[in-house]
Amino acid sequence: MPEIQWVLCPVCRNKTRLKIRGDTILINFPLYCPKCKQETLITAKNLNITIVKEPDAQTQSR
């Protein structure tokens, strides 16, 4: 039976409403935390969760 783990919010470190298994793969998943009401993009593979840092939009010069 695969290991199951709660996904913790990367901002406030509380449990979210999401569980992942050891064989779960998430890419650019919008994780919402009901406690701090923040949404964060995460990537998960082999129960390792990393935060996806998106580059800020740059102004277009002519």
N, CA, C, O and CB atoms as a CASP TS submission, in Angstrom:
PFRMAT TS
TARGET T0000
AUTHOR 0000-0000-0000
METHOD Language model
MODEL 1
PARENT N/A
ATOM      1  N   MET     1       0.852  -1.187   0.000  1.00  0.00           N
ATOM      2  CA  MET     1       0.000   0.000   0.000  1.00  0.00           C
ATOM      3  C   MET     1       0.894   1.245   0.000  1.00  0.00           C
ATOM      4  O   MET     1       1.789   1.357   0.837  1.00  0.00           O
ATOM      5  CB  MET     1      -0.967   0.001   1.236  1.00  0.00           C
ATOM      6  N   PRO     2       0.665   2.165  -0.913  1.00  0.00           N
ATOM      7  CA  PRO     2       1.509   3.364  -0.976  1.00  0.00           C
ATOM      8  C   PRO     2       1.318   4.257   0.252  1.00  0.00           C
ATOM      9  O   PRO     2       0.254   4.282   0.871  1.00  0.00           O
ATOM     10  CB  PRO     2       1.201   4.159  -2.248  1.00  0.00           C
ATOM     11  N   GLU     3       2.367   4.974   0.572  1.00  0.00           N
ATOM     12  CA  GLU     3       2.319   5.905   1.693  1.00  0.00           C
ATOM     13  C   GLU     3       1.448   7.102   1.323  1.00  0.00           C
ATOM     14  O   GLU     3       1.526   7.613   0.206  1.00  0.00           O
ATOM     15  CB  GLU     3       3.745   6.366   2.091  1.00  0.00           C
ATOM     16  N   ILE     4       0.614   7.549   2.271  1.00  0.00           N
ATOM     17  CA  ILE     4      -0.269   8.689   2.054  1.00  0.00           C
ATOM     18  C   ILE     4       0.117   9.786   3.037  1.00  0.00           C
ATOM     19  O   ILE     4       0.387   9.514   4.207  1.00  0.00           O
ATOM     20  CB  ILE     4      -1.771   8.286   2.222  1.00  0.00           C
ATOM     21  N   GLN     5       0.143  11.031   2.555  1.00  0.00           N
ATOM     22  CA  GLN     5       0.600  12.147   3.381  1.00  0.00           C
ATOM     23  C   GLN     5      -0.257  13.378   3.101  1.00  0.00           C
ATOM     24  O   GLN     5      -0.659  13.610   1.960  1.00  0.00           O
ATOM     25  CB  GLN     5       2.099  12.452   3.115  1.00  0.00           C
ATOM     26  N   TRP     6      -0.537  14.168   4.138  1.00  0.00           N
ATOM     27  CA  TRP     6      -1.239  15.439   3.957  1.00  0.00           C
ATOM     28  C   TRP     6      -0.302  16.433   3.296  1.00  0.00           C
ATOM     29  O   TRP     6       0.900  16.435   3.561  1.00  0.00           O
ATOM     30  CB  TRP     6      -1.759  15.993   5.313  1.00  0.00           C
ATOM     31  N   VAL     7      -0.853  17.274   2.438  1.00  0.00           N
ATOM     32  CA  VAL     7      -0.078  18.359   1.838  1.00  0.00           C
ATOM     33  C   VAL     7      -0.175  19.557   2.777  1.00  0.00           C
ATOM     34  O   VAL     7      -1.273  19.994   3.125  1.00  0.00           O
ATOM     35  CB  VAL     7      -0.599  18.717   0.387  1.00  0.00           C
ATOM     36  N   LEU     8       0.969  20.083   3.182  1.00  0.00           N
ATOM     37  CA  LEU     8       1.007  21.234   4.078  1.00  0.00           C
ATOM     38  C   LEU     8       1.153  22.516   3.275  1.00  0.00           C
ATOM     39  O   LEU     8       1.817  22.547   2.239  1.00  0.00           O
ATOM     40  CB  LEU     8       2.157  21.102   5.089  1.00  0.00           C
ATOM     41  N   CYS     9       0.521  23.570   3.771  1.00  0.00           N
ATOM     42  CA  CYS     9       0.611  24.877   3.126  1.00  0.00           C
ATOM     43  C   CYS     9       2.045  25.392   3.266  1.00  0.00           C
ATOM     44  O   CYS     9       2.585  25.393   4.372  1.00  0.00           O
ATOM     45  CB  CYS     9      -0.414  25.888   3.750  1.00  0.00           C
ATOM     46  N   PRO    10       2.672  25.828   2.171  1.00  0.00           N
ATOM     47  CA  PRO    10       4.037  26.344   2.276  1.00  0.00           C
ATOM     48  C   PRO    10       4.117  27.706   2.960  1.00  0.00           C
ATOM     49  O   PRO    10       5.207  28.128   3.347  1.00  0.00           O
ATOM     50  CB  PRO    10       4.648  26.441   0.906  1.00  0.00           C
ATOM     51  N   VAL    11       2.997  28.400   3.120  1.00  0.00           N
ATOM     52  CA  VAL    11       2.994  29.722   3.751  1.00  0.00           C
ATOM     53  C   VAL    11       2.832  29.596   5.274  1.00  0.00           C
ATOM     54  O   VAL    11       3.664  30.091   6.034  1.00  0.00           O
ATOM     55  CB  VAL    11       1.860  30.599   3.161  1.00  0.00           C
ATOM     56  N   CYS    12       1.746  28.925   5.711  1.00  0.00           N
ATOM     57  CA  CYS    12       1.452  28.866   7.148  1.00  0.00           C
ATOM     58  C   CYS    12       1.745  27.501   7.774  1.00  0.00           C
ATOM     59  O   CYS    12       1.602  27.346   8.987  1.00  0.00           O
ATOM     60  CB  CYS    12       0.007  29.218   7.382  1.00  0.00           C
ATOM     61  N   ARG    13       2.151  26.510   6.975  1.00  0.00           N
ATOM     62  CA  ARG    13       2.531  25.175   7.430  1.00  0.00           C
ATOM     63  C   ARG    13       1.392  24.380   8.064  1.00  0.00           C
ATOM     64  O   ARG    13       1.651  23.466   8.847  1.00  0.00           O
ATOM     65  CB  ARG    13       3.645  25.289   8.407  1.00  0.00           C
ATOM     66  N   ASN    14       0.134  24.707   7.744  1.00  0.00           N
ATOM     67  CA  ASN    14      -1.023  23.951   8.233  1.00  0.00           C
ATOM     68  C   ASN    14      -1.474  22.958   7.168  1.00  0.00           C
ATOM     69  O   ASN    14      -1.105  23.068   5.999  1.00  0.00           O
ATOM     70  CB  ASN    14      -2.189  24.907   8.614  1.00  0.00           C
ATOM     71  N   LYS    15      -2.280  21.986   7.593  1.00  0.00           N
ATOM     72  CA  LYS    15      -2.810  20.998   6.664  1.00  0.00           C
ATOM     73  C   LYS    15      -3.794  21.655   5.705  1.00  0.00           C
ATOM     74  O   LYS    15      -4.573  22.528   6.088  1.00  0.00           O
ATOM     75  CB  LYS    15      -3.488  19.845   7.426  1.00  0.00           C
ATOM     76  N   THR    16      -3.742  21.222   4.466  1.00  0.00           N
ATOM     77  CA  THR    16      -4.734  21.650   3.485  1.00  0.00           C
ATOM     78  C   THR    16      -5.768  20.536   3.363  1.00  0.00           C
ATOM     79  O   THR    16      -5.740  19.579   4.138  1.00  0.00           O
ATOM     80  CB  THR    16      -4.070  21.975   2.092  1.00  0.00           C
ATOM     81  N   ARG    17      -6.662  20.647   2.417  1.00  0.00           N
ATOM     82  CA  ARG    17      -7.693  19.628   2.219  1.00  0.00           C
ATOM     83  C   ARG    17      -7.246  18.543   1.245  1.00  0.00           C
ATOM     84  O   ARG    17      -8.082  17.860   0.653  1.00  0.00           O
ATOM     85  CB  ARG    17      -8.973  20.272   1.716  1.00  0.00           C
ATOM     86  N   LEU    18      -5.953  18.380   1.077  1.00  0.00           N
ATOM     87  CA  LEU    18      -5.428  17.516   0.037  1.00  0.00           C
ATOM     88  C   LEU    18      -4.472  16.486   0.626  1.00  0.00           C
ATOM     89  O   LEU    18      -3.626  16.816   1.457  1.00  0.00           O
ATOM     90  CB  LEU    18      -4.725  18.343  -1.039  1.00  0.00           C
ATOM     91  N   LYS    19      -4.611  15.246   0.194  1.00  0.00           N
ATOM     92  CA  LYS    19      -3.669  14.184   0.521  1.00  0.00           C
ATOM     93  C   LYS    19      -3.035  13.699  -0.773  1.00  0.00           C
ATOM     94  O   LYS    19      -3.683  13.681  -1.819  1.00  0.00           O
ATOM     95  CB  LYS    19      -4.370  13.011   1.281  1.00  0.00           C
ATOM     96  N   ILE    20      -1.759  13.303  -0.701  1.00  0.00           N
ATOM     97  CA  ILE    20      -1.110  12.724  -1.866  1.00  0.00           C
ATOM     98  C   ILE    20      -0.509  11.386  -1.482  1.00  0.00           C
ATOM     99  O   ILE    20      -0.141  11.161  -0.329  1.00  0.00           O
ATOM    100  CB  ILE    20      -0.029  13.673  -2.431  1.00  0.00           C
ATOM    101  N   ARG    21      -0.415  10.494  -2.471  1.00  0.00           N
ATOM    102  CA  ARG    21       0.210   9.195  -2.282  1.00  0.00           C
ATOM    103  C   ARG    21       1.640   9.261  -2.771  1.00  0.00           C
ATOM    104  O   ARG    21       2.045  10.240  -3.399  1.00  0.00           O
ATOM    105  CB  ARG    21      -0.571   8.086  -3.018  1.00  0.00           C
ATOM    106  N   GLY    22       2.399   8.231  -2.487  1.00  0.00           N
ATOM    107  CA  GLY    22       3.800   8.186  -2.894  1.00  0.00           C
ATOM    108  C   GLY    22       4.000   8.189  -4.394  1.00  0.00           C
ATOM    109  O   GLY    22       5.050   8.614  -4.876  1.00  0.00           O
ATOM    110  N   ASP    23       2.997   7.715  -5.152  1.00  0.00           N
ATOM    111  CA  ASP    23       3.136   7.670  -6.607  1.00  0.00           C
ATOM    112  C   ASP    23       2.424   8.829  -7.307  1.00  0.00           C
ATOM    113  O   ASP    23       2.242   8.797  -8.524  1.00  0.00           O
ATOM    114  CB  ASP    23       2.598   6.357  -7.131  1.00  0.00           C
ATOM    115  N   THR    24       2.021   9.846  -6.551  1.00  0.00           N
ATOM    116  CA  THR    24       1.336  11.005  -7.126  1.00  0.00           C
ATOM    117  C   THR    24       2.351  11.974  -7.736  1.00  0.00           C
ATOM    118  O   THR    24       3.395  12.256  -7.147  1.00  0.00           O
ATOM    119  CB  THR    24       0.486  11.723  -6.051  1.00  0.00           C
ATOM    120  N   ILE    25       2.024  12.471  -8.916  1.00  0.00           N
ATOM    121  CA  ILE    25       2.855  13.495  -9.571  1.00  0.00           C
ATOM    122  C   ILE    25       1.957  14.691  -9.881  1.00  0.00           C
ATOM    123  O   ILE    25       0.961  14.555 -10.591  1.00  0.00           O
ATOM    124  CB  ILE    25       3.542  12.937 -10.891  1.00  0.00           C
ATOM    125  N   LEU    26       2.308  15.850  -9.353  1.00  0.00           N
ATOM    126  CA  LEU    26       1.593  17.097  -9.625  1.00  0.00           C
ATOM    127  C   LEU    26       2.569  18.070 -10.265  1.00  0.00           C
ATOM    128  O   LEU    26       3.699  18.220  -9.799  1.00  0.00           O
ATOM    129  CB  LEU    26       0.971  17.699  -8.320  1.00  0.00           C
ATOM    130  N   ILE    27       2.137  18.726 -11.323  1.00  0.00           N
ATOM    131  CA  ILE    27       2.975  19.721 -11.999  1.00  0.00           C
ATOM    132  C   ILE    27       2.161  21.007 -12.115  1.00  0.00           C
ATOM    133  O   ILE    27       1.070  21.010 -12.685  1.00  0.00           O
ATOM    134  CB  ILE    27       3.452  19.214 -13.419  1.00  0.00           C
ATOM    135  N   ASN    28       2.698  22.101 -11.571  1.00  0.00           N
ATOM    136  CA  ASN    28       2.030  23.408 -11.576  1.00  0.00           C
ATOM    137  C   ASN    28       0.610  23.307 -11.018  1.00  0.00           C
ATOM    138  O   ASN    28      -0.346  23.752 -11.652  1.00  0.00           O
ATOM    139  CB  ASN    28       1.995  23.984 -13.001  1.00  0.00           C
ATOM    140  N   PHE    29       0.484  22.729  -9.848  1.00  0.00           N
ATOM    141  CA  PHE    29      -0.812  22.539  -9.207  1.00  0.00           C
ATOM    142  C   PHE    29      -1.120  23.738  -8.313  1.00  0.00           C
ATOM    143  O   PHE    29      -0.301  24.084  -7.462  1.00  0.00           O
ATOM    144  CB  PHE    29      -0.835  21.224  -8.388  1.00  0.00           C
ATOM    145  N   PRO    30      -2.283  24.387  -8.481  1.00  0.00           N
ATOM    146  CA  PRO    30      -2.635  25.526  -7.620  1.00  0.00           C
ATOM    147  C   PRO    30      -3.173  25.026  -6.271  1.00  0.00           C
ATOM    148  O   PRO    30      -4.320  24.589  -6.179  1.00  0.00           O
ATOM    149  CB  PRO    30      -3.692  26.436  -8.320  1.00  0.00           C
ATOM    150  N   LEU    31      -2.358  25.092  -5.254  1.00  0.00           N
ATOM    151  CA  LEU    31      -2.723  24.626  -3.917  1.00  0.00           C
ATOM    152  C   LEU    31      -3.351  25.779  -3.146  1.00  0.00           C
ATOM    153  O   LEU    31      -2.742  26.838  -2.993  1.00  0.00           O
ATOM    154  CB  LEU    31      -1.483  24.063  -3.159  1.00  0.00           C
ATOM    155  N   TYR    32      -4.583  25.568  -2.656  1.00  0.00           N
ATOM    156  CA  TYR    32      -5.286  26.602  -1.895  1.00  0.00           C
ATOM    157  C   TYR    32      -5.304  26.203  -0.424  1.00  0.00           C
ATOM    158  O   TYR    32      -5.604  25.055  -0.096  1.00  0.00           O
ATOM    159  CB  TYR    32      -6.739  26.811  -2.433  1.00  0.00           C
ATOM    160  N   CYS    33      -4.988  27.134   0.456  1.00  0.00           N
ATOM    161  CA  CYS    33      -5.022  26.902   1.898  1.00  0.00           C
ATOM    162  C   CYS    33      -6.264  27.583   2.475  1.00  0.00           C
ATOM    163  O   CYS    33      -6.408  28.799   2.348  1.00  0.00           O
ATOM    164  CB  CYS    33      -3.718  27.434   2.587  1.00  0.00           C
ATOM    165  N   PRO    34      -7.174  26.815   3.112  1.00  0.00           N
ATOM    166  CA  PRO    34      -8.379  27.421   3.668  1.00  0.00           C
ATOM    167  C   PRO    34      -8.113  28.269   4.912  1.00  0.00           C
ATOM    168  O   PRO    34      -8.935  29.111   5.271  1.00  0.00           O
ATOM    169  CB  PRO    34      -9.372  26.347   4.000  1.00  0.00           C
ATOM    170  N   LYS    35      -6.982  28.056   5.569  1.00  0.00           N
ATOM    171  CA  LYS    35      -6.693  28.821   6.788  1.00  0.00           C
ATOM    172  C   LYS    35      -6.141  30.213   6.464  1.00  0.00           C
ATOM    173  O   LYS    35      -6.660  31.215   6.955  1.00  0.00           O
ATOM    174  CB  LYS    35      -5.695  28.055   7.667  1.00  0.00           C
ATOM    175  N   CYS    36      -5.103  30.278   5.650  1.00  0.00           N
ATOM    176  CA  CYS    36      -4.507  31.587   5.341  1.00  0.00           C
ATOM    177  C   CYS    36      -5.052  32.175   4.041  1.00  0.00           C
ATOM    178  O   CYS    36      -4.702  33.297   3.677  1.00  0.00           O
ATOM    179  CB  CYS    36      -2.987  31.464   5.248  1.00  0.00           C
ATOM    180  N   LYS    37      -5.912  31.423   3.330  1.00  0.00           N
ATOM    181  CA  LYS    37      -6.578  31.873   2.113  1.00  0.00           C
ATOM    182  C   LYS    37      -5.592  32.327   1.029  1.00  0.00           C
ATOM    183  O   LYS    37      -5.831  33.304   0.319  1.00  0.00           O
ATOM    184  CB  LYS    37      -7.526  33.004   2.442  1.00  0.00           C
ATOM    185  N   GLN    38      -4.484  31.594   0.922  1.00  0.00           N
ATOM    186  CA  GLN    38      -3.488  31.879  -0.105  1.00  0.00           C
ATOM    187  C   GLN    38      -3.480  30.743  -1.115  1.00  0.00           C
ATOM    188  O   GLN    38      -3.765  29.596  -0.772  1.00  0.00           O
ATOM    189  CB  GLN    38      -2.080  32.073   0.519  1.00  0.00           C
ATOM    190  N   GLU    39      -3.158  31.058  -2.341  1.00  0.00           N
ATOM    191  CA  GLU    39      -3.012  30.052  -3.373  1.00  0.00           C
ATOM    192  C   GLU    39      -1.571  30.056  -3.845  1.00  0.00           C
ATOM    193  O   GLU    39      -1.016  31.113  -4.147  1.00  0.00           O
ATOM    194  CB  GLU    39      -3.987  30.306  -4.549  1.00  0.00           C
ATOM    195  N   THR    40      -0.956  28.869  -3.912  1.00  0.00           N
ATOM    196  CA  THR    40       0.441  28.733  -4.271  1.00  0.00           C
ATOM    197  C   THR    40       0.575  27.645  -5.330  1.00  0.00           C
ATOM    198  O   THR    40      -0.089  26.612  -5.241  1.00  0.00           O
ATOM    199  CB  THR    40       1.306  28.410  -3.028  1.00  0.00           C
ATOM    200  N   LEU    41       1.416  27.862  -6.319  1.00  0.00           N
ATOM    201  CA  LEU    41       1.697  26.832  -7.316  1.00  0.00           C
ATOM    202  C   LEU    41       2.749  25.882  -6.757  1.00  0.00           C
ATOM    203  O   LEU    41       3.805  26.313  -6.293  1.00  0.00           O
ATOM    204  CB  LEU    41       2.174  27.463  -8.661  1.00  0.00           C
ATOM    205  N   ILE    42       2.447  24.571  -6.806  1.00  0.00           N
ATOM    206  CA  ILE    42       3.393  23.584  -6.305  1.00  0.00           C
ATOM    207  C   ILE    42       3.625  22.511  -7.363  1.00  0.00           C
ATOM    208  O   ILE    42       2.844  22.345  -8.300  1.00  0.00           O
ATOM    209  CB  ILE    42       2.883  22.952  -4.990  1.00  0.00           C
ATOM    210  N   THR    43       4.724  21.794  -7.178  1.00  0.00           N
ATOM    211  CA  THR    43       5.033  20.602  -7.952  1.00  0.00           C
ATOM    212  C   THR    43       5.350  19.511  -6.944  1.00  0.00           C
ATOM    213  O   THR    43       6.130  19.733  -6.018  1.00  0.00           O
ATOM    214  CB  THR    43       6.228  20.839  -8.961  1.00  0.00           C
ATOM    215  N   ALA    44       4.754  18.328  -7.112  1.00  0.00           N
ATOM    216  CA  ALA    44       4.973  17.233  -6.179  1.00  0.00           C
ATOM    217  C   ALA    44       5.341  15.972  -6.940  1.00  0.00           C
ATOM    218  O   ALA    44       4.717  15.625  -7.943  1.00  0.00           O
ATOM    219  CB  ALA    44       3.726  16.995  -5.312  1.00  0.00           C
ATOM    220  N   LYS    45       6.372  15.289  -6.441  1.00  0.00           N
ATOM    221  CA  LYS    45       6.802  14.011  -7.011  1.00  0.00           C
ATOM    222  C   LYS    45       7.498  13.228  -5.913  1.00  0.00           C
ATOM    223  O   LYS    45       8.393  13.751  -5.248  1.00  0.00           O
ATOM    224  CB  LYS    45       7.747  14.215  -8.251  1.00  0.00           C
ATOM    225  N   ASN    46       7.095  11.974  -5.714  1.00  0.00           N
ATOM    226  CA  ASN    46       7.665  11.102  -4.673  1.00  0.00           C
ATOM    227  C   ASN    46       7.543  11.729  -3.287  1.00  0.00           C
ATOM    228  O   ASN    46       8.482  11.658  -2.493  1.00  0.00           O
ATOM    229  CB  ASN    46       9.137  10.802  -4.978  1.00  0.00           C
ATOM    230  N   LEU    47       6.406  12.336  -2.992  1.00  0.00           N
ATOM    231  CA  LEU    47       6.101  13.010  -1.719  1.00  0.00           C
ATOM    232  C   LEU    47       7.009  14.199  -1.432  1.00  0.00           C
ATOM    233  O   LEU    47       7.035  14.682  -0.300  1.00  0.00           O
ATOM    234  CB  LEU    47       6.206  12.026  -0.583  1.00  0.00           C
ATOM    235  N   ASN    48       7.753  14.685  -2.420  1.00  0.00           N
ATOM    236  CA  ASN    48       8.552  15.905  -2.273  1.00  0.00           C
ATOM    237  C   ASN    48       7.792  17.044  -2.933  1.00  0.00           C
ATOM    238  O   ASN    48       7.471  16.986  -4.120  1.00  0.00           O
ATOM    239  CB  ASN    48       9.985  15.741  -2.904  1.00  0.00           C
ATOM    240  N   ILE    49       7.509  18.074  -2.155  1.00  0.00           N
ATOM    241  CA  ILE    49       6.731  19.202  -2.656  1.00  0.00           C
ATOM    242  C   ILE    49       7.644  20.415  -2.779  1.00  0.00           C
ATOM    243  O   ILE    49       8.343  20.775  -1.832  1.00  0.00           O
ATOM    244  CB  ILE    49       5.522  19.511  -1.724  1.00  0.00           C
ATOM    245  N   THR    50       7.634  21.040  -3.954  1.00  0.00           N
ATOM    246  CA  THR    50       8.414  22.251  -4.167  1.00  0.00           C
ATOM    247  C   THR    50       7.488  23.358  -4.660  1.00  0.00           C
ATOM    248  O   THR    50       6.497  23.100  -5.343  1.00  0.00           O
ATOM    249  CB  THR    50       9.568  22.001  -5.179  1.00  0.00           C
ATOM    250  N   ILE    51       7.825  24.582  -4.303  1.00  0.00           N
ATOM    251  CA  ILE    51       7.051  25.750  -4.712  1.00  0.00           C
ATOM    252  C   ILE    51       7.561  26.200  -6.082  1.00  0.00           C
ATOM    253  O   ILE    51       8.767  26.288  -6.311  1.00  0.00           O
ATOM    254  CB  ILE    51       7.159  26.910  -3.654  1.00  0.00           C
ATOM    255  N   VAL    52       6.626  26.483  -6.985  1.00  0.00           N
ATOM    256  CA  VAL    52       6.986  26.957  -8.319  1.00  0.00           C
ATOM    257  C   VAL    52       7.041  28.476  -8.272  1.00  0.00           C
ATOM    258  O   VAL    52       6.050  29.133  -7.952  1.00  0.00           O
ATOM    259  CB  VAL    52       5.965  26.457  -9.407  1.00  0.00           C
ATOM    260  N   LYS    53       8.193  29.024  -8.588  1.00  0.00           N
ATOM    261  CA  LYS    53       8.362  30.476  -8.627  1.00  0.00           C
ATOM    262  C   LYS    53       8.179  30.933 -10.058  1.00  0.00           C
ATOM    263  O   LYS    53       8.973  30.589 -10.933  1.00  0.00           O
ATOM    264  CB  LYS    53       9.758  30.908  -8.075  1.00  0.00           C
ATOM    265  N   GLU    54       7.132  31.709 -10.300  1.00  0.00           N
ATOM    266  CA  GLU    54       6.899  32.244 -11.640  1.00  0.00           C
ATOM    267  C   GLU    54       7.594  33.588 -11.755  1.00  0.00           C
ATOM    268  O   GLU    54       7.538  34.398 -10.830  1.00  0.00           O
ATOM    269  CB  GLU    54       5.375  32.380 -11.940  1.00  0.00           C
ATOM    270  N   PRO    55       8.246  33.833 -12.876  1.00  0.00           N
ATOM    271  CA  PRO    55       8.874  35.141 -13.045  1.00  0.00           C
ATOM    272  C   PRO    55       7.818  36.236 -13.178  1.00  0.00           C
ATOM    273  O   PRO    55       6.759  36.025 -13.769  1.00  0.00           O
ATOM    274  CB  PRO    55       9.795  35.139 -14.276  1.00  0.00           C
ATOM    275  N   ASP    56       8.119  37.390 -12.628  1.00  0.00           N
ATOM    276  CA  ASP    56       7.201  38.519 -12.741  1.00  0.00           C
ATOM    277  C   ASP    56       7.115  38.973 -14.190  1.00  0.00           C
ATOM    278  O   ASP    56       8.072  38.851 -14.955  1.00  0.00           O
ATOM    279  CB  ASP    56       7.649  39.684 -11.836  1.00  0.00           C
ATOM    280  N   ALA    57       5.961  39.494 -14.549  1.00  0.00           N
ATOM    281  CA  ALA    57       5.778  39.972 -15.908  1.00  0.00           C
ATOM    282  C   ALA    57       6.666  41.212 -16.130  1.00  0.00           C
ATOM    283  O   ALA    57       6.752  42.086 -15.268  1.00  0.00           O
ATOM    284  CB  ALA    57       4.275  40.300 -16.181  1.00  0.00           C
ATOM    285  N   GLN    58       7.302  41.267 -17.267  1.00  0.00           N
ATOM    286  CA  GLN    58       8.149  42.394 -17.597  1.00  0.00           C
ATOM    287  C   GLN    58       7.448  43.273 -18.602  1.00  0.00           C
ATOM    288  O   GLN    58       6.675  42.797 -19.433  1.00  0.00           O
ATOM    289  CB  GLN    58       9.500  41.930 -18.134  1.00  0.00           C
ATOM    290  N   THR    59       7.723  44.557 -18.520  1.00  0.00           N
ATOM    291  CA  THR    59       7.111  45.479 -19.464  1.00  0.00           C
ATOM    292  C   THR    59       7.762  45.297 -20.829  1.00  0.00           C
ATOM    293  O   THR    59       8.943  44.970 -20.942  1.00  0.00           O
ATOM    294  CB  THR    59       7.245  46.946 -18.978  1.00  0.00           C
ATOM    295  N   GLN    60       6.975  45.513 -21.833  1.00  0.00           N
ATOM    296  CA  GLN    60       7.461  45.332 -23.193  1.00  0.00           C
ATOM    297  C   GLN    60       8.003  46.672 -23.700  1.00  0.00           C
ATOM    298  O   GLN    60       7.289  47.675 -23.711  1.00  0.00           O
ATOM    299  CB  GLN    60       6.328  44.789 -24.129  1.00  0.00           C
ATOM    300  N   SER    61       9.254  46.676 -24.112  1.00  0.00           N
ATOM    301  CA  SER    61       9.843  47.907 -24.638  1.00  0.00           C
ATOM    302  C   SER    61       9.871  47.864 -26.150  1.00  0.00           C
ATOM    303  O   SER    61       9.913  46.791 -26.753  1.00  0.00           O
ATOM    304  CB  SER    61      11.259  48.119 -24.085  1.00  0.00           C
ATOM    305  N   ARG    62       9.848  49.039 -26.759  1.00  0.00           N
ATOM    306  CA  ARG    62       9.848  49.125 -28.222  1.00  0.00           C
ATOM    307  C   ARG    62      11.207  49.403 -28.741  1.00  0.00           C
ATOM    308  O   ARG    62      11.396  49.509 -29.952  1.00  0.00           O
ATOM    309  CB  ARG    62       8.903  50.183 -28.705  1.00  0.00           C
TER
END
